[in-house]
């Protein structure tokens, strides 16, 4: 299975993601620069955290226009796995691959600490190794992680089981609507989340709960390709 880690000017979690893939599942992984318009080689595209283009205009607002994001849109339409983390989540919403937007934290402060998440949907390719309702410990590091959408969109997210993670009740660090920490598209192959699973793959980091996100992706891909081979 081939992984791509996108790199924009201002990305700063790209190395974390690269190392997480190496350390958890040992699969081939490449850095892909924002000017590259060909992602056909890759089965999973990871959009990292950081401050793409300095977060000018809005977080992710400039990154959406790059060659590589045009290729990401195509990959998503082809059913490939797309995961956006923190600034990557913001980029995916700006590119309209996910609904809603990320606003300034309700306390107007950058928040950087461990956060308890509840797994709401364990049927996606990214969460199948978790139990539904399981609490996991994943760190956050953001100033604009306050998820917002209109009432109609929220209803759709709820009814279509697109809310993948919520902050545990009473522990919402940024004011996100409905305690949302991560969502998927309707097809389930695109997920965005504010917390950083790539920073929770070893107990020495404070938690290894993020490791199963990457093992989930690999097992889902293998199952899909084994089924295709049988057909």
CSV table of N, CA, C and O in Angstrom, one decimal, residues 32-88:
chain,number,residue,atom,x,y,z
A,32,UNK,N,5.0,14.5,-0.9
A,32,UNK,CA,4.6,15.0,-2.3
A,32,UNK,C,4.4,16.5,-2.2
A,32,UNK,O,3.6,16.9,-1.4
A,33,UNK,N,5.1,17.2,-2.9
A,33,UNK,CA,5.1,18.7,-2.9
A,33,UNK,C,3.9,19.2,-3.5
A,33,UNK,O,3.2,18.6,-4.4
A,34,UNK,N,3.5,20.4,-3.1
A,34,UNK,CA,2.2,21.0,-3.4
A,34,UNK,C,2.1,21.3,-4.9
A,34,UNK,O,1.0,21.4,-5.4
A,35,UNK,N,3.2,21.3,-5.7
A,35,UNK,CA,3.1,21.6,-7.1
A,35,UNK,C,2.9,20.3,-7.9
A,35,UNK,O,2.6,20.4,-9.1
A,36,UNK,N,2.9,19.2,-7.3
A,36,UNK,CA,2.8,17.9,-8.0
A,36,UNK,C,1.3,17.7,-8.3
A,36,UNK,O,0.5,17.8,-7.4
A,37,UNK,N,1.0,17.3,-9.5
A,37,UNK,CA,-0.4,17.1,-9.9
A,37,UNK,C,-0.8,15.7,-10.1
A,37,UNK,O,-1.9,15.4,-10.6
A,38,UNK,N,0.1,14.8,-9.8
A,38,UNK,CA,-0.2,13.3,-10.1
A,38,UNK,C,-0.1,12.5,-8.8
A,38,UNK,O,1.0,12.4,-8.2
A,39,UNK,N,-1.2,12.0,-8.4
A,39,UNK,CA,-1.2,11.1,-7.2
A,39,UNK,C,-1.7,9.7,-7.5
A,39,UNK,O,-2.1,8.9,-6.7
A,40,UNK,N,-1.6,9.4,-8.8
A,40,UNK,CA,-2.1,8.1,-9.3
A,40,UNK,C,-1.4,6.9,-8.6
A,40,UNK,O,-2.0,5.8,-8.5
A,41,UNK,N,-0.2,7.1,-8.2
A,41,UNK,CA,0.6,6.0,-7.6
A,41,UNK,C,0.1,5.6,-6.2
A,41,UNK,O,0.3,4.5,-5.7
A,42,UNK,N,-0.7,6.5,-5.5
A,42,UNK,CA,-0.9,6.4,-4.1
A,42,UNK,C,-2.3,5.8,-3.8
A,42,UNK,O,-3.3,6.2,-4.5
A,43,UNK,N,-2.4,5.1,-2.7
A,43,UNK,CA,-3.7,4.5,-2.3
A,43,UNK,C,-4.3,5.3,-1.2
A,43,UNK,O,-5.5,5.3,-0.9
A,44,UNK,N,-3.5,6.0,-0.4
A,44,UNK,CA,-4.0,6.9,0.7
A,44,UNK,C,-3.2,8.2,0.7
A,44,UNK,O,-1.9,8.1,0.6
A,45,UNK,N,-3.9,9.3,0.7
A,45,UNK,CA,-3.2,10.6,0.7
A,45,UNK,C,-3.5,11.3,2.1
A,45,UNK,O,-4.6,11.3,2.5
A,46,UNK,N,-2.4,11.7,2.7
A,46,UNK,CA,-2.5,12.3,4.1
A,46,UNK,C,-2.2,13.8,3.9
A,46,UNK,O,-1.1,14.2,3.4
A,47,UNK,N,-3.1,14.6,4.4
A,47,UNK,CA,-2.9,16.1,4.4
A,47,UNK,C,-2.6,16.5,5.8
A,47,UNK,O,-3.4,16.4,6.7
A,48,UNK,N,-1.3,17.0,6.0
A,48,UNK,CA,-0.8,17.2,7.4
A,48,UNK,C,-1.2,18.5,8.0
A,48,UNK,O,-1.8,19.4,7.4
A,49,UNK,N,-0.9,18.6,9.3
A,49,UNK,CA,-1.1,19.8,10.1
A,49,UNK,C,0.0,20.8,9.8
A,49,UNK,O,1.0,20.5,9.1
A,50,UNK,N,-0.2,22.0,10.4
A,50,UNK,CA,0.8,23.1,10.2
A,50,UNK,C,0.1,24.4,9.9
A,50,UNK,O,-1.1,24.6,10.4
A,51,UNK,N,0.7,25.2,9.1
A,51,UNK,CA,0.2,26.5,8.7
A,51,UNK,C,0.4,26.7,7.2
A,51,UNK,O,1.2,27.5,6.8
A,52,UNK,N,-0.3,25.9,6.4
A,52,UNK,CA,-0.1,26.0,4.9
A,52,UNK,C,-0.3,27.5,4.5
A,52,UNK,O,-1.3,28.1,4.7
A,53,UNK,N,0.8,27.9,3.8
A,53,UNK,CA,0.8,29.3,3.2
A,53,UNK,C,0.6,30.3,4.3
A,53,UNK,O,0.1,31.4,4.1
A,54,UNK,N,1.1,30.0,5.5
A,54,UNK,CA,1.0,30.9,6.7
A,54,UNK,C,-0.4,31.1,7.2
A,54,UNK,O,-0.6,32.1,8.0
A,55,UNK,N,-1.4,30.3,6.7
A,55,UNK,CA,-2.8,30.5,7.1
A,55,UNK,C,-3.3,31.9,6.7
A,55,UNK,O,-4.2,32.5,7.3
A,56,UNK,N,-2.7,32.5,5.6
A,56,UNK,CA,-3.2,33.8,5.1
A,56,UNK,C,-4.6,33.6,4.6
A,56,UNK,O,-5.0,32.6,4.1
A,57,UNK,N,-5.3,34.7,4.6
A,57,UNK,CA,-6.8,34.7,4.3
A,57,UNK,C,-7.6,33.9,5.3
A,57,UNK,O,-8.2,34.5,6.1
A,58,UNK,N,-7.5,32.6,5.2
A,58,UNK,CA,-8.1,31.7,6.2
A,58,UNK,C,-7.3,30.5,6.2
A,58,UNK,O,-6.6,30.2,5.2
A,59,UNK,N,-7.4,29.7,7.2
A,59,UNK,CA,-6.6,28.4,7.3
A,59,UNK,C,-7.0,27.5,6.1
A,59,UNK,O,-8.2,27.2,6.0
A,60,UNK,N,-6.1,27.1,5.3
A,60,UNK,CA,-6.3,26.2,4.2
A,60,UNK,C,-6.9,26.9,2.9
A,60,UNK,O,-7.1,26.2,1.9
A,61,UNK,N,-7.1,28.2,3.0
A,61,UNK,CA,-7.8,28.9,1.9
A,61,UNK,C,-7.0,28.9,0.6
A,61,UNK,O,-7.5,28.9,-0.5
A,62,UNK,N,-5.6,29.1,0.8
A,62,UNK,CA,-4.8,29.1,-0.4
A,62,UNK,C,-4.4,27.7,-0.9
A,62,UNK,O,-4.4,27.5,-2.1
A,63,UNK,N,-4.2,26.8,0.1
A,63,UNK,CA,-3.8,25.5,-0.3
A,63,UNK,C,-4.8,24.8,-1.2
A,63,UNK,O,-4.4,23.9,-2.0
A,64,UNK,N,-6.1,25.1,-1.1
A,64,UNK,CA,-7.1,24.5,-1.9
A,64,UNK,C,-6.9,24.7,-3.4
A,64,UNK,O,-7.4,23.8,-4.2
A,65,UNK,N,-6.1,25.7,-3.8
A,65,UNK,CA,-5.9,26.0,-5.2
A,65,UNK,C,-4.7,25.3,-5.8
A,65,UNK,O,-4.4,25.5,-7.0
A,66,UNK,N,-4.0,24.6,-5.1
A,66,UNK,CA,-2.7,24.0,-5.6
A,66,UNK,C,-3.0,22.8,-6.5
A,66,UNK,O,-4.0,22.2,-6.5
A,67,UNK,N,-1.9,22.5,-7.3
A,67,UNK,CA,-2.0,21.4,-8.2
A,67,UNK,C,-2.3,20.1,-7.5
A,67,UNK,O,-3.1,19.3,-7.9
A,68,UNK,N,-1.7,19.9,-6.3
A,68,UNK,CA,-1.8,18.7,-5.6
A,68,UNK,C,-3.2,18.5,-5.1
A,68,UNK,O,-3.8,17.4,-5.0
A,69,UNK,N,-3.9,19.6,-4.7
A,69,UNK,CA,-5.3,19.5,-4.2
A,69,UNK,C,-6.3,19.1,-5.3
A,69,UNK,O,-7.3,18.5,-5.1
A,70,UNK,N,-6.0,19.6,-6.5
A,70,UNK,CA,-6.8,19.2,-7.6
A,70,UNK,C,-6.7,17.7,-7.8
A,70,UNK,O,-7.7,17.0,-8.1
A,71,UNK,N,-5.5,17.1,-7.6
A,71,UNK,CA,-5.3,15.7,-7.7
A,71,UNK,C,-6.0,15.0,-6.5
A,71,UNK,O,-6.4,13.8,-6.7
A,72,UNK,N,-6.0,15.6,-5.4
A,72,UNK,CA,-6.7,15.0,-4.2
A,72,UNK,C,-8.2,14.9,-4.5
A,72,UNK,O,-8.8,13.9,-4.1
A,73,UNK,N,-8.8,15.9,-5.1
A,73,UNK,CA,-10.2,15.9,-5.4
A,73,UNK,C,-10.5,14.7,-6.3
A,73,UNK,O,-11.4,13.9,-6.2
A,74,UNK,N,-9.6,14.5,-7.3
A,74,UNK,CA,-9.8,13.4,-8.3
A,74,UNK,C,-9.6,12.1,-7.5
A,74,UNK,O,-10.4,11.1,-7.8
A,75,UNK,N,-8.6,12.0,-6.6
A,75,UNK,CA,-8.4,10.7,-5.9
A,75,UNK,C,-9.6,10.4,-5.0
A,75,UNK,O,-10.0,9.2,-4.9
A,76,UNK,N,-10.2,11.4,-4.4
A,76,UNK,CA,-11.4,11.2,-3.6
A,76,UNK,C,-12.5,10.7,-4.4
A,76,UNK,O,-13.2,9.8,-4.0
A,77,UNK,N,-12.7,11.2,-5.6
A,77,UNK,CA,-13.8,10.8,-6.5
A,77,UNK,C,-13.6,9.3,-6.9
A,77,UNK,O,-14.5,8.6,-7.2
A,78,UNK,N,-12.3,8.9,-7.0
A,78,UNK,CA,-12.0,7.5,-7.3
A,78,UNK,C,-12.1,6.5,-6.2
A,78,UNK,O,-11.9,5.3,-6.3
A,79,UNK,N,-12.4,7.1,-5.0
A,79,UNK,CA,-12.6,6.2,-3.8
A,79,UNK,C,-11.3,6.0,-3.0
A,79,UNK,O,-11.3,5.1,-2.1
A,80,UNK,N,-10.2,6.7,-3.3
A,80,UNK,CA,-9.0,6.5,-2.5
A,80,UNK,C,-9.2,7.1,-1.1
A,80,UNK,O,-10.1,7.9,-0.9
A,81,UNK,N,-8.4,6.6,-0.2
A,81,UNK,CA,-8.5,7.1,1.2
A,81,UNK,C,-7.8,8.5,1.3
A,81,UNK,O,-6.6,8.6,0.9
A,82,UNK,N,-8.5,9.4,1.9
A,82,UNK,CA,-8.0,10.7,2.1
A,82,UNK,C,-8.1,11.1,3.6
A,82,UNK,O,-9.3,11.0,4.1
A,83,UNK,N,-7.0,11.4,4.3
A,83,UNK,CA,-7.1,11.8,5.7
A,83,UNK,C,-6.5,13.2,5.9
A,83,UNK,O,-5.3,13.4,5.6
A,84,UNK,N,-7.3,14.1,6.4
A,84,UNK,CA,-6.7,15.5,6.7
A,84,UNK,C,-6.7,15.7,8.2
A,84,UNK,O,-7.8,15.5,8.9
A,85,UNK,N,-5.6,16.1,8.7
A,85,UNK,CA,-5.4,16.3,10.2
A,85,UNK,C,-5.1,17.7,10.5
A,85,UNK,O,-4.2,18.3,9.9
A,86,UNK,N,-5.9,18.3,11.4
A,86,UNK,CA,-5.7,19.7,11.8
A,86,UNK,C,-5.8,20.7,10.7
A,86,UNK,O,-6.8,20.8,10.1
A,87,UNK,N,-4.6,21.3,10.3
A,87,UNK,CA,-4.7,22.2,9.1
A,87,UNK,C,-5.1,21.4,7.8
A,87,UNK,O,-5.8,21.9,7.0
A,88,UNK,N,-4.8,20.1,7.8
A,88,UNK,CA,-5.3,19.2,6.7
A,88,UNK,C,-6.8,19.2,6.7
A,88,UNK,O,-7.5,19.1,5.6
